[in-house]
PDB file of C-alpha atoms and ligand atoms in Angstrom:
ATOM      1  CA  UNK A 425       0.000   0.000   0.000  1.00  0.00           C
ATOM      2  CA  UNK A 426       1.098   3.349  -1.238  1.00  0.00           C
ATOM      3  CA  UNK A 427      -0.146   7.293   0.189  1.00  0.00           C
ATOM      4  CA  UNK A 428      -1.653   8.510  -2.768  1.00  0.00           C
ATOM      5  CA  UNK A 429      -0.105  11.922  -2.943  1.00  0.00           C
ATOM      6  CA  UNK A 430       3.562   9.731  -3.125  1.00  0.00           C
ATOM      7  CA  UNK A 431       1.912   7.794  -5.417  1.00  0.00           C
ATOM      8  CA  UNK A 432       0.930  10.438  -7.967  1.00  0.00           C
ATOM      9  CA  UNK A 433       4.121  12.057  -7.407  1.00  0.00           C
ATOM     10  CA  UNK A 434       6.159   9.226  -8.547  1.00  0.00           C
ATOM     11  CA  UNK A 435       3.552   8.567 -11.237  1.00  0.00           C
ATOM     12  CA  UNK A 436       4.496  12.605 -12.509  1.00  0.00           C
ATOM     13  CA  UNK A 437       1.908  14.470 -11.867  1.00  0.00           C
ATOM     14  CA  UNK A 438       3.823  17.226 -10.269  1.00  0.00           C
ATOM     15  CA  UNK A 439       5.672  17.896  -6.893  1.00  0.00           C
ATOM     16  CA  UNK A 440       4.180  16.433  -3.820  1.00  0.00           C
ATOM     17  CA  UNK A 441       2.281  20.087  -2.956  1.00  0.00           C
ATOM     18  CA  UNK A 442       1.155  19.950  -6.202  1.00  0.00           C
ATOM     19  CA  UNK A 443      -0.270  16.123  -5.856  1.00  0.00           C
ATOM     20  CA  UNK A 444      -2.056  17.414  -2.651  1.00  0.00           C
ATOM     21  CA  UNK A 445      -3.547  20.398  -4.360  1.00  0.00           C
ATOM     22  CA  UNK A 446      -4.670  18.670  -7.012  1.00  0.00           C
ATOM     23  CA  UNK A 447      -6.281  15.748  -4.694  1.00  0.00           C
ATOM     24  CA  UNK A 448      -8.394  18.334  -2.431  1.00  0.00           C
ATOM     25  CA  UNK A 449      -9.387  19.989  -5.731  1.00  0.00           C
ATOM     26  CA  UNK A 450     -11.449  16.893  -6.186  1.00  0.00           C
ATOM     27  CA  UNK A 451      -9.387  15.550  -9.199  1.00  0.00           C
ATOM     28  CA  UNK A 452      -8.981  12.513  -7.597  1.00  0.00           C
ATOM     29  CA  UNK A 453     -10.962   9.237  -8.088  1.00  0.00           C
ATOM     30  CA  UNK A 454      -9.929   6.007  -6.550  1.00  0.00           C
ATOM     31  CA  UNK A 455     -12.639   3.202  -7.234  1.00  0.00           C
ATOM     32  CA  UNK A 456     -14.389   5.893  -8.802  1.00  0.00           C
ATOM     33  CA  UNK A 457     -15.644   8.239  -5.929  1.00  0.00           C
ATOM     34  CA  UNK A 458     -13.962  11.325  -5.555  1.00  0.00           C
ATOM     35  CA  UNK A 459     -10.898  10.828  -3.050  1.00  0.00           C
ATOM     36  CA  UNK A 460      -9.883  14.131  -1.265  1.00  0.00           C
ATOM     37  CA  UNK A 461      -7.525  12.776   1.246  1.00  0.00           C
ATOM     38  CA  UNK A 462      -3.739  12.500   0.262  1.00  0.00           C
ATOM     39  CA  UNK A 463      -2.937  10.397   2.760  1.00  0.00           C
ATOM     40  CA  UNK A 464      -5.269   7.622   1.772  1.00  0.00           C
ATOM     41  CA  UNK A 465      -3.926   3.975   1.295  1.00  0.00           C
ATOM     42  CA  UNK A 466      -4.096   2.952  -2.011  1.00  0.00           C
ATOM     43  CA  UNK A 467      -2.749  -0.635  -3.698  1.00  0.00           C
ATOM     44  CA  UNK A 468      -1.977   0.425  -7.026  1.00  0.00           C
ATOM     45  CA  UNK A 469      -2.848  -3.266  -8.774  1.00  0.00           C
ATOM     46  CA  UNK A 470      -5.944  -3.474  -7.378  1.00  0.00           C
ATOM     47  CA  UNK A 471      -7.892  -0.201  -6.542  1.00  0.00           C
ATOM     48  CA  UNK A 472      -8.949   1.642  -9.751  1.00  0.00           C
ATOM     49  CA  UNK A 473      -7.254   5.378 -10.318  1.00  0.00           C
ATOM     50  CA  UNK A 474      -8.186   8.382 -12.240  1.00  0.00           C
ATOM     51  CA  UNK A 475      -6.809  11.607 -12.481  1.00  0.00           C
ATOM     52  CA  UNK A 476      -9.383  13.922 -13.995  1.00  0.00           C
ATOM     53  CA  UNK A 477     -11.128  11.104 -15.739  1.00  0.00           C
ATOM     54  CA  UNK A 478      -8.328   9.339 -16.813  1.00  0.00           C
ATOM     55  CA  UNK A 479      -6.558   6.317 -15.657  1.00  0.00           C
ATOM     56  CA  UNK A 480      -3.162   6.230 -13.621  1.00  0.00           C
ATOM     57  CA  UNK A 481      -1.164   3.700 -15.755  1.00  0.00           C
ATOM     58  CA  UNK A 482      -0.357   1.045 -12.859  1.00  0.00           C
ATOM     59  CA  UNK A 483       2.414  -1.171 -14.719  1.00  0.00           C
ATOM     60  CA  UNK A 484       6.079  -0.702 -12.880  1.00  0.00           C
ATOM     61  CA  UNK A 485       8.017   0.066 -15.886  1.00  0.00           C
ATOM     62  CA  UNK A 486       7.264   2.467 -19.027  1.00  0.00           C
ATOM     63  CA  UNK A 487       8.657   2.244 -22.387  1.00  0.00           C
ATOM     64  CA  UNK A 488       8.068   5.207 -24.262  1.00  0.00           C
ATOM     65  CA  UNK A 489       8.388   5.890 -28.039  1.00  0.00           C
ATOM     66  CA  UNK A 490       9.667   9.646 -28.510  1.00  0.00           C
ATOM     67  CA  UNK A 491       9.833  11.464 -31.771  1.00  0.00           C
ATOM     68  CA  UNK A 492      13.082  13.542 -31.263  1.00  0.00           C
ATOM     69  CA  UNK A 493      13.264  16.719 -32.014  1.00  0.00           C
ATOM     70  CA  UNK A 494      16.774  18.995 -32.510  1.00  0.00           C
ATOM     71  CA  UNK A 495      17.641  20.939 -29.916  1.00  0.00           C
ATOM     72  CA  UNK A 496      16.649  18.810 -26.979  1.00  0.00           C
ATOM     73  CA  UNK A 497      19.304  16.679 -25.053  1.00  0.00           C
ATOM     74  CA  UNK A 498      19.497  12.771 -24.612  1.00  0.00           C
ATOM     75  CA  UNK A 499      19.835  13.398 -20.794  1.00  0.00           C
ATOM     76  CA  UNK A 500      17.473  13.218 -17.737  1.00  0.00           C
ATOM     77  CA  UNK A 501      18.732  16.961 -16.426  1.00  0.00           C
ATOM     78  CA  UNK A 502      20.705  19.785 -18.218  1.00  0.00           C
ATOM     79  CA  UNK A 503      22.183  22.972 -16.962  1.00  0.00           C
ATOM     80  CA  UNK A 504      21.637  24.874 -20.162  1.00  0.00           C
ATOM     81  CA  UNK A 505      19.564  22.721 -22.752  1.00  0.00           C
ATOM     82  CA  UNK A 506      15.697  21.488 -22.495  1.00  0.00           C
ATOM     83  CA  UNK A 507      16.379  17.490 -22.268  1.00  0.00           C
ATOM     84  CA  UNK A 508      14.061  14.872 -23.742  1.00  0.00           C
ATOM     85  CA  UNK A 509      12.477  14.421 -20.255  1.00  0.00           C
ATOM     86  CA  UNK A 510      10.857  17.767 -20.371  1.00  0.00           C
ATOM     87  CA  UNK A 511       9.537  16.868 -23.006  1.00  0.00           C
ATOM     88  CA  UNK A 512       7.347  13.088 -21.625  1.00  0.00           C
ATOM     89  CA  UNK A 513       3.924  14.090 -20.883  1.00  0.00           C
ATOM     90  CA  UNK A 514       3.142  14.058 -16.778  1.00  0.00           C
ATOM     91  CA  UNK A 515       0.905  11.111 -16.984  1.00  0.00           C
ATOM     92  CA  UNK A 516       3.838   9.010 -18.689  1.00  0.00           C
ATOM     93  CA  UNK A 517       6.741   9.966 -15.996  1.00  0.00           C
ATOM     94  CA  UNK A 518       8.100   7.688 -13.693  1.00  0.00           C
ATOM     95  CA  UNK A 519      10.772   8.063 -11.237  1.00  0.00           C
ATOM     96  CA  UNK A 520      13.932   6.868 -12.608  1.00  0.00           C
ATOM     97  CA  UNK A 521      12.831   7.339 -16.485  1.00  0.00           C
ATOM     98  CA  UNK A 522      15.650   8.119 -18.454  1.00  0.00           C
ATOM     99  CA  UNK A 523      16.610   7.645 -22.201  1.00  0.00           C
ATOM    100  CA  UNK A 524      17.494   4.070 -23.484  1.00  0.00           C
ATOM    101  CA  UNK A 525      20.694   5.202 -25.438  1.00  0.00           C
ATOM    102  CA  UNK A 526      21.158   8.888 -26.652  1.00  0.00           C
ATOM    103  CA  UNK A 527      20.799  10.775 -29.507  1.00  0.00           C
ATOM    104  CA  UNK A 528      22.721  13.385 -30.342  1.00  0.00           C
ATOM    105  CA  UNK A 529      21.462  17.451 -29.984  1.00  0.00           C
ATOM    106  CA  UNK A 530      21.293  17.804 -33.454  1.00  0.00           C
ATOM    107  CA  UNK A 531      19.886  14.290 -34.311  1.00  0.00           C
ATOM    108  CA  UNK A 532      15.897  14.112 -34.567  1.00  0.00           C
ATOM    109  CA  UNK A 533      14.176  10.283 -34.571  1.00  0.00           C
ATOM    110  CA  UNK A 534      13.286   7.428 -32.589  1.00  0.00           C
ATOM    111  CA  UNK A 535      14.290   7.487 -28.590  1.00  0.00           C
ATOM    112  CA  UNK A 536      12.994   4.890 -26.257  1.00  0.00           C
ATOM    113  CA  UNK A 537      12.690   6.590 -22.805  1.00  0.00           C
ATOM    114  CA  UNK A 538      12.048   3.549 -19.473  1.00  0.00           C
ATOM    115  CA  UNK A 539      12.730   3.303 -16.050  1.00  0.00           C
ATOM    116  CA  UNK A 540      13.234  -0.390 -16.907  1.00  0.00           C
ATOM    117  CA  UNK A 541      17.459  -1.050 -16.498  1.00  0.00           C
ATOM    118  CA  UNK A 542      17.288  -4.517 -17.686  1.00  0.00           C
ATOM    119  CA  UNK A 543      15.899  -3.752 -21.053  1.00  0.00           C
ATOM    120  CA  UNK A 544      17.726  -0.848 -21.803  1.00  0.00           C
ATOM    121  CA  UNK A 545      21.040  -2.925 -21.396  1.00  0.00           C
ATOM    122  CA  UNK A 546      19.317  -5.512 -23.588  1.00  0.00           C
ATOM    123  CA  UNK A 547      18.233  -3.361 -26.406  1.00  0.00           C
ATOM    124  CA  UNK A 548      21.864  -1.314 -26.025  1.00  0.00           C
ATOM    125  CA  UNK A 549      24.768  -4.186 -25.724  1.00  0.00           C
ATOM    126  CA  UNK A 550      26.310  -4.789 -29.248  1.00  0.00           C
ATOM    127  CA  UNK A 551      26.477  -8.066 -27.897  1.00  0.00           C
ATOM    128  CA  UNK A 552      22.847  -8.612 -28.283  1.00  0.00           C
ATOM    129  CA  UNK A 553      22.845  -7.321 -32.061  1.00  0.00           C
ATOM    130  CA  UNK A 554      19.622  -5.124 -31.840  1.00  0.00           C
ATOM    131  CA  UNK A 555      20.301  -2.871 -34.629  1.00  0.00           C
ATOM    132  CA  UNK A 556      19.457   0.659 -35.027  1.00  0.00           C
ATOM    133  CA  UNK A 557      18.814   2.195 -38.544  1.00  0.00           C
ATOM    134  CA  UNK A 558      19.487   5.868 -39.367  1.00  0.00           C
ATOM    135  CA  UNK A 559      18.484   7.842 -42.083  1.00  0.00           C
ATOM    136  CA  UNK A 560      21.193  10.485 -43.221  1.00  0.00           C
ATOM    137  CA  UNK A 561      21.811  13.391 -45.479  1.00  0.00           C
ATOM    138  CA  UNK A 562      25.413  13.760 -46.582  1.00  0.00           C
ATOM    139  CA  UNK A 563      27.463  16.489 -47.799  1.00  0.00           C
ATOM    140  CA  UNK A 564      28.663  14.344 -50.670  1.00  0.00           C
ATOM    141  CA  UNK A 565      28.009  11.410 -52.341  1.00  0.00           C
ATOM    142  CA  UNK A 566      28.601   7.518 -51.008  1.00  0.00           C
ATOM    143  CA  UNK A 567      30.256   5.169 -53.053  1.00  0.00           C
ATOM    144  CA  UNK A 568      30.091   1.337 -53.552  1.00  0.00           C
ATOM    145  CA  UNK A 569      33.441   1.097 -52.307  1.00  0.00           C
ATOM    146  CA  UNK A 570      32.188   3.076 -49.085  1.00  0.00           C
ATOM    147  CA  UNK A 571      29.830   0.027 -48.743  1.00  0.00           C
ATOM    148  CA  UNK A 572      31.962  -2.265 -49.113  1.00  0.00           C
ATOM    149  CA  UNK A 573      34.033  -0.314 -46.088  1.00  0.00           C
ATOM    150  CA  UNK A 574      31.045   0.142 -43.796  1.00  0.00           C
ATOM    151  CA  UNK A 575      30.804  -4.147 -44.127  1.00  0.00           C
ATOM    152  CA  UNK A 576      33.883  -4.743 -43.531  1.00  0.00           C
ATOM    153  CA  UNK A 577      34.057  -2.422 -40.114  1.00  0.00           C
ATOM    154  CA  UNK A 578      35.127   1.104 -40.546  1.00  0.00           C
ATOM    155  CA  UNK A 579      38.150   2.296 -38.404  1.00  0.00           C
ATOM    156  CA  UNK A 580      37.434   6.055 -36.756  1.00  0.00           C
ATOM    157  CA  UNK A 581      39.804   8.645 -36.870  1.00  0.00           C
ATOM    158  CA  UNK A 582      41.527   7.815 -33.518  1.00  0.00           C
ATOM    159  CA  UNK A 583      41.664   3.962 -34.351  1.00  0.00           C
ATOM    160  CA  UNK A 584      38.716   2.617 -32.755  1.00  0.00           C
ATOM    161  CA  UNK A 585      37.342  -0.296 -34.738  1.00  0.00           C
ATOM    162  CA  UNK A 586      33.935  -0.361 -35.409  1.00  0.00           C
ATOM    163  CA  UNK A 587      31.666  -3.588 -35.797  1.00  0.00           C
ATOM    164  CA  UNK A 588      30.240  -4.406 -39.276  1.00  0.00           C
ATOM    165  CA  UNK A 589      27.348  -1.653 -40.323  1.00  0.00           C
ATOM    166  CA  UNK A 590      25.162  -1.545 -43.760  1.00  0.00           C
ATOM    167  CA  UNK A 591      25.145   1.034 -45.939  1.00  0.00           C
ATOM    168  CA  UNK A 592      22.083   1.970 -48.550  1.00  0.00           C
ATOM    169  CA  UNK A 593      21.683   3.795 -50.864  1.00  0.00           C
ATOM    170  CA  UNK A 594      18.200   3.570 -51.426  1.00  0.00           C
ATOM    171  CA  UNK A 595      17.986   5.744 -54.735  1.00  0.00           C
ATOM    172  CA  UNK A 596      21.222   5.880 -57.290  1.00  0.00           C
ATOM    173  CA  UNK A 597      20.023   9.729 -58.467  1.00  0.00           C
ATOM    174  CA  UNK A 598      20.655  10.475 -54.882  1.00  0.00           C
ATOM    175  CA  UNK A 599      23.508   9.304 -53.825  1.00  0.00           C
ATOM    176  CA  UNK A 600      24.323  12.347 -50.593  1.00  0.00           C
ATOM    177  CA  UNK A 601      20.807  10.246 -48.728  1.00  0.00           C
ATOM    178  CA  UNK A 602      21.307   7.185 -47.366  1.00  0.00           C
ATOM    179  CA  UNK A 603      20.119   4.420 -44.554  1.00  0.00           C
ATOM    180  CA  UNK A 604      22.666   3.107 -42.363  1.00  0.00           C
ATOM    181  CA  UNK A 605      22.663   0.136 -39.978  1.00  0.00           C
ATOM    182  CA  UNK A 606      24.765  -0.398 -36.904  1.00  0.00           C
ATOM    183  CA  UNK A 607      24.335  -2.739 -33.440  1.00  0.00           C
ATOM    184  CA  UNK A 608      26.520  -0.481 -31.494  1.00  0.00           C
ATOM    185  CA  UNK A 609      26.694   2.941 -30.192  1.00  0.00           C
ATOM    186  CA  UNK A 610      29.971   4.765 -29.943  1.00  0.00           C
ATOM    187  CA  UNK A 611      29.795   8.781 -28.780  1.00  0.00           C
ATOM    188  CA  UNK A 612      28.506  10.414 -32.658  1.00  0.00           C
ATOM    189  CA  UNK A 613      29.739   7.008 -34.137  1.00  0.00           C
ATOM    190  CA  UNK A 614      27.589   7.476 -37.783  1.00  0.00           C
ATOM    191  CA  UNK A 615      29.433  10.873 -37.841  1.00  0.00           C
ATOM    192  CA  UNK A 616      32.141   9.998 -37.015  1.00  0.00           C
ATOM    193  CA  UNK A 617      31.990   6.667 -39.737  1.00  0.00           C
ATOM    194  CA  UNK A 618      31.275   9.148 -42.723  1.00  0.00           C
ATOM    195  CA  UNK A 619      33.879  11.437 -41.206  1.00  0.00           C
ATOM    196  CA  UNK A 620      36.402   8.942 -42.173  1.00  0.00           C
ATOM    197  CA  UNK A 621      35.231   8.169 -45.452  1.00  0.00           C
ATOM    198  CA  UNK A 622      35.738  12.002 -45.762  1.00  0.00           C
ATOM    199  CA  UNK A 623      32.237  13.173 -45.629  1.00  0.00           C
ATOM    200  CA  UNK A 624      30.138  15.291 -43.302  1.00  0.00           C
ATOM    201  CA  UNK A 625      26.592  14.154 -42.046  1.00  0.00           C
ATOM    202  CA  UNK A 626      24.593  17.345 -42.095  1.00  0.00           C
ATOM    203  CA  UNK A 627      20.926  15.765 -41.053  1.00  0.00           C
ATOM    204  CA  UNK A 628      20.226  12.514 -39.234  1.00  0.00           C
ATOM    205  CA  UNK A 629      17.076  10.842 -38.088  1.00  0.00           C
ATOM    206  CA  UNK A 630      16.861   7.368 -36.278  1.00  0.00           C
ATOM    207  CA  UNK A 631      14.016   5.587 -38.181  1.00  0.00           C
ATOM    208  CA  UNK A 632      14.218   2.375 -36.404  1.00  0.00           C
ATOM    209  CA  UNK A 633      15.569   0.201 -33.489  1.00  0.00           C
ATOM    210  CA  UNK A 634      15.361  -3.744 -34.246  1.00  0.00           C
ATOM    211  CA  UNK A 635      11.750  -4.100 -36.362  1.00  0.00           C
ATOM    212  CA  UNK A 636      10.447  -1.638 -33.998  1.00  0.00           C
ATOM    213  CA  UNK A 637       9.558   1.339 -36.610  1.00  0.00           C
ATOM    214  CA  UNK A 638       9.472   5.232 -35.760  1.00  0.00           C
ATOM    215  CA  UNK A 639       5.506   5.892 -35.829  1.00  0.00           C
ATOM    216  CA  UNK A 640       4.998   7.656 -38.904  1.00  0.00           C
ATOM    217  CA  UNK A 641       1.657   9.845 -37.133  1.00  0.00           C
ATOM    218  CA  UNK A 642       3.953  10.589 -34.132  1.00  0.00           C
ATOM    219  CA  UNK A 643       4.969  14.447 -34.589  1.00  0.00           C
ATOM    220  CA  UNK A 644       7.972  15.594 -33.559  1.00  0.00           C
ATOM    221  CA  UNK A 645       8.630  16.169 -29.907  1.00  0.00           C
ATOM    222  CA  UNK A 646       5.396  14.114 -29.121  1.00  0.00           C
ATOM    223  CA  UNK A 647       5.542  10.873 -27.562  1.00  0.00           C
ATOM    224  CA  UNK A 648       3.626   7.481 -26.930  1.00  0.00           C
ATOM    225  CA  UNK A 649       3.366   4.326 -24.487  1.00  0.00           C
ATOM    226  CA  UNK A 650       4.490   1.076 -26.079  1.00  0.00           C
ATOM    227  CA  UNK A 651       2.929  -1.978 -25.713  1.00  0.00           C
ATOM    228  CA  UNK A 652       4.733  -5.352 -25.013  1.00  0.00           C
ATOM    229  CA  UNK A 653       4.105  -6.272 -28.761  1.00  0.00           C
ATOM    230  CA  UNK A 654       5.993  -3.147 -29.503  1.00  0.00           C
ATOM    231  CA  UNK A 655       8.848  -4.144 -27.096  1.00  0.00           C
ATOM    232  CA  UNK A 656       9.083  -7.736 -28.870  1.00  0.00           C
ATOM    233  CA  UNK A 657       9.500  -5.873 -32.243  1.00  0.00           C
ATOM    234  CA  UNK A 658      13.185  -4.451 -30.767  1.00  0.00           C
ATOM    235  CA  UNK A 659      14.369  -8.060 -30.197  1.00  0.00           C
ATOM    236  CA  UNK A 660      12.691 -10.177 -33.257  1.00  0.00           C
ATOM    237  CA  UNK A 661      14.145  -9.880 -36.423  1.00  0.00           C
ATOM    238  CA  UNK A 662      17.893  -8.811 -35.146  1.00  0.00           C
ATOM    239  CA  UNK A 663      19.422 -11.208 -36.984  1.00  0.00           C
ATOM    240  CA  UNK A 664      21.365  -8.687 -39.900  1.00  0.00           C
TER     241      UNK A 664
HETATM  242  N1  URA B 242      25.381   8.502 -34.473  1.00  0.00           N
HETATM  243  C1  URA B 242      25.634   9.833 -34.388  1.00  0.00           C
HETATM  244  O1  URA B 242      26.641  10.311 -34.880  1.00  0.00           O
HETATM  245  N2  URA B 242      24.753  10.595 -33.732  1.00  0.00           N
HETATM  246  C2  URA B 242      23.625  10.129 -33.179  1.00  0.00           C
HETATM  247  O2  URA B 242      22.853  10.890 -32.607  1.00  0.00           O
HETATM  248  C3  URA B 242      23.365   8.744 -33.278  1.00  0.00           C
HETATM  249  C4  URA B 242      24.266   7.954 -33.933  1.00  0.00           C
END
């Protein structure tokens, strides 16, 4: 059994004054009759919860699909910069969400935000060959030979080695736009792969993680809860 107004708090509906406001205010159902006391008992897998007519999501962990915009950061807190946690609506949060693997400031695209440690490891290890596909504009044109690199493991500038990635070229009168496909996720590592075939990445988008697809209604900056079908999509199918 949990207080409420802790519950609701952890649940991100605002600071713990804020919880107990909005419980007087009457916001509160719990079994459907209007709960005004934020000290009331509540077991969140059995008693029923709304918050202004909707329902508290119960389920321990979240996995949350977020359209990326640029200009956000791939952090839980910032000094400077809005992060992608501002962003999660308030009746998504949990306590200890934070982003399963970043994207870069400038990158826009799939993130997977959870408070669930165990799968982001899972989707994240290289070991585990969940690949992630990016969609890229290039100031140049790639080459066959390029491909042929990217297969083969591209070496970065300072001599890291990089496991074997795919690179598309999905239409031959537009050679500067291509797909790419890697399992890992070295610090700006598809930059830093074009950088050494000598070209500069000037817009990237994550379209996919494993078969799980960026939702093509999902605007950017907006976000939405993923089912467990969804979360089976990341792990089936990773065979490249
Ligand atoms: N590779 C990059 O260079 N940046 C990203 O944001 C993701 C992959």
């Amino acid at each position: 059994m949990d207080r409420l107004d802790k519950l609701l708090t952890e649940r991100g509906y605002g600071s713990r004054k804020e919880v107990q406001r909005l419980i007087r205010s009457g916001a509160v159902c719990v079994n459907e009759a209007v709960c005004k006391q934020p000290d009331a008992k509540i077991n969140i897998d059995t008693d029923k919860l709304t918050v202004s007519g909707k329902a508290v999501n119960a389920d321990k962990f979240v996995y949350i699909m977020m359209n990326k915009p640029a200009g956000v950061v791939s952090a839980t807190e910032d000094r400077r910069d809005k992060t992608v946690i501002d962003l999660v609506p308030p009746e998504m949060r949990r306590p200890g969400l934070f982003p399963a693997g970043r994207l870069d400031k400038d990158t826009e695209g799939l993130l997977i935000l959870t408070n669930d440690g165990d799968f982001a490891h899972r989707m994240l290890s290289p070991r585990k060959k969940v690949y992630k596909q990016y969609s890229a504009e290039l100031n140049g044109e790639a080459t066959e030979a390029m491909i042929l690199r990217f297969e083969q493991g591209i070496t970065l500038a300072d001599g890291t080695k990089c496991l074997p990635a795919t690179l598309t070229i999905p239409d031959p009168c537009q050679k500067n736009k291509i797909i790419v496909s890697i399992c890992e996720g070295k610090f700006h590592q598809v930059k830093k792969m074009f950088a050494a075939c000598g070209l500069r990445v000037v817009h990237l988008q994550r379209i996919s993680i494993g078969n799980l697809y960026l939702d093509s209604n999902l605007t950017i900056g907006s976000c939405k809860m993923l089912t467990n079908l969804d979360i089976e999509d990341i792990f089936i199918g990773n065979i490249h």
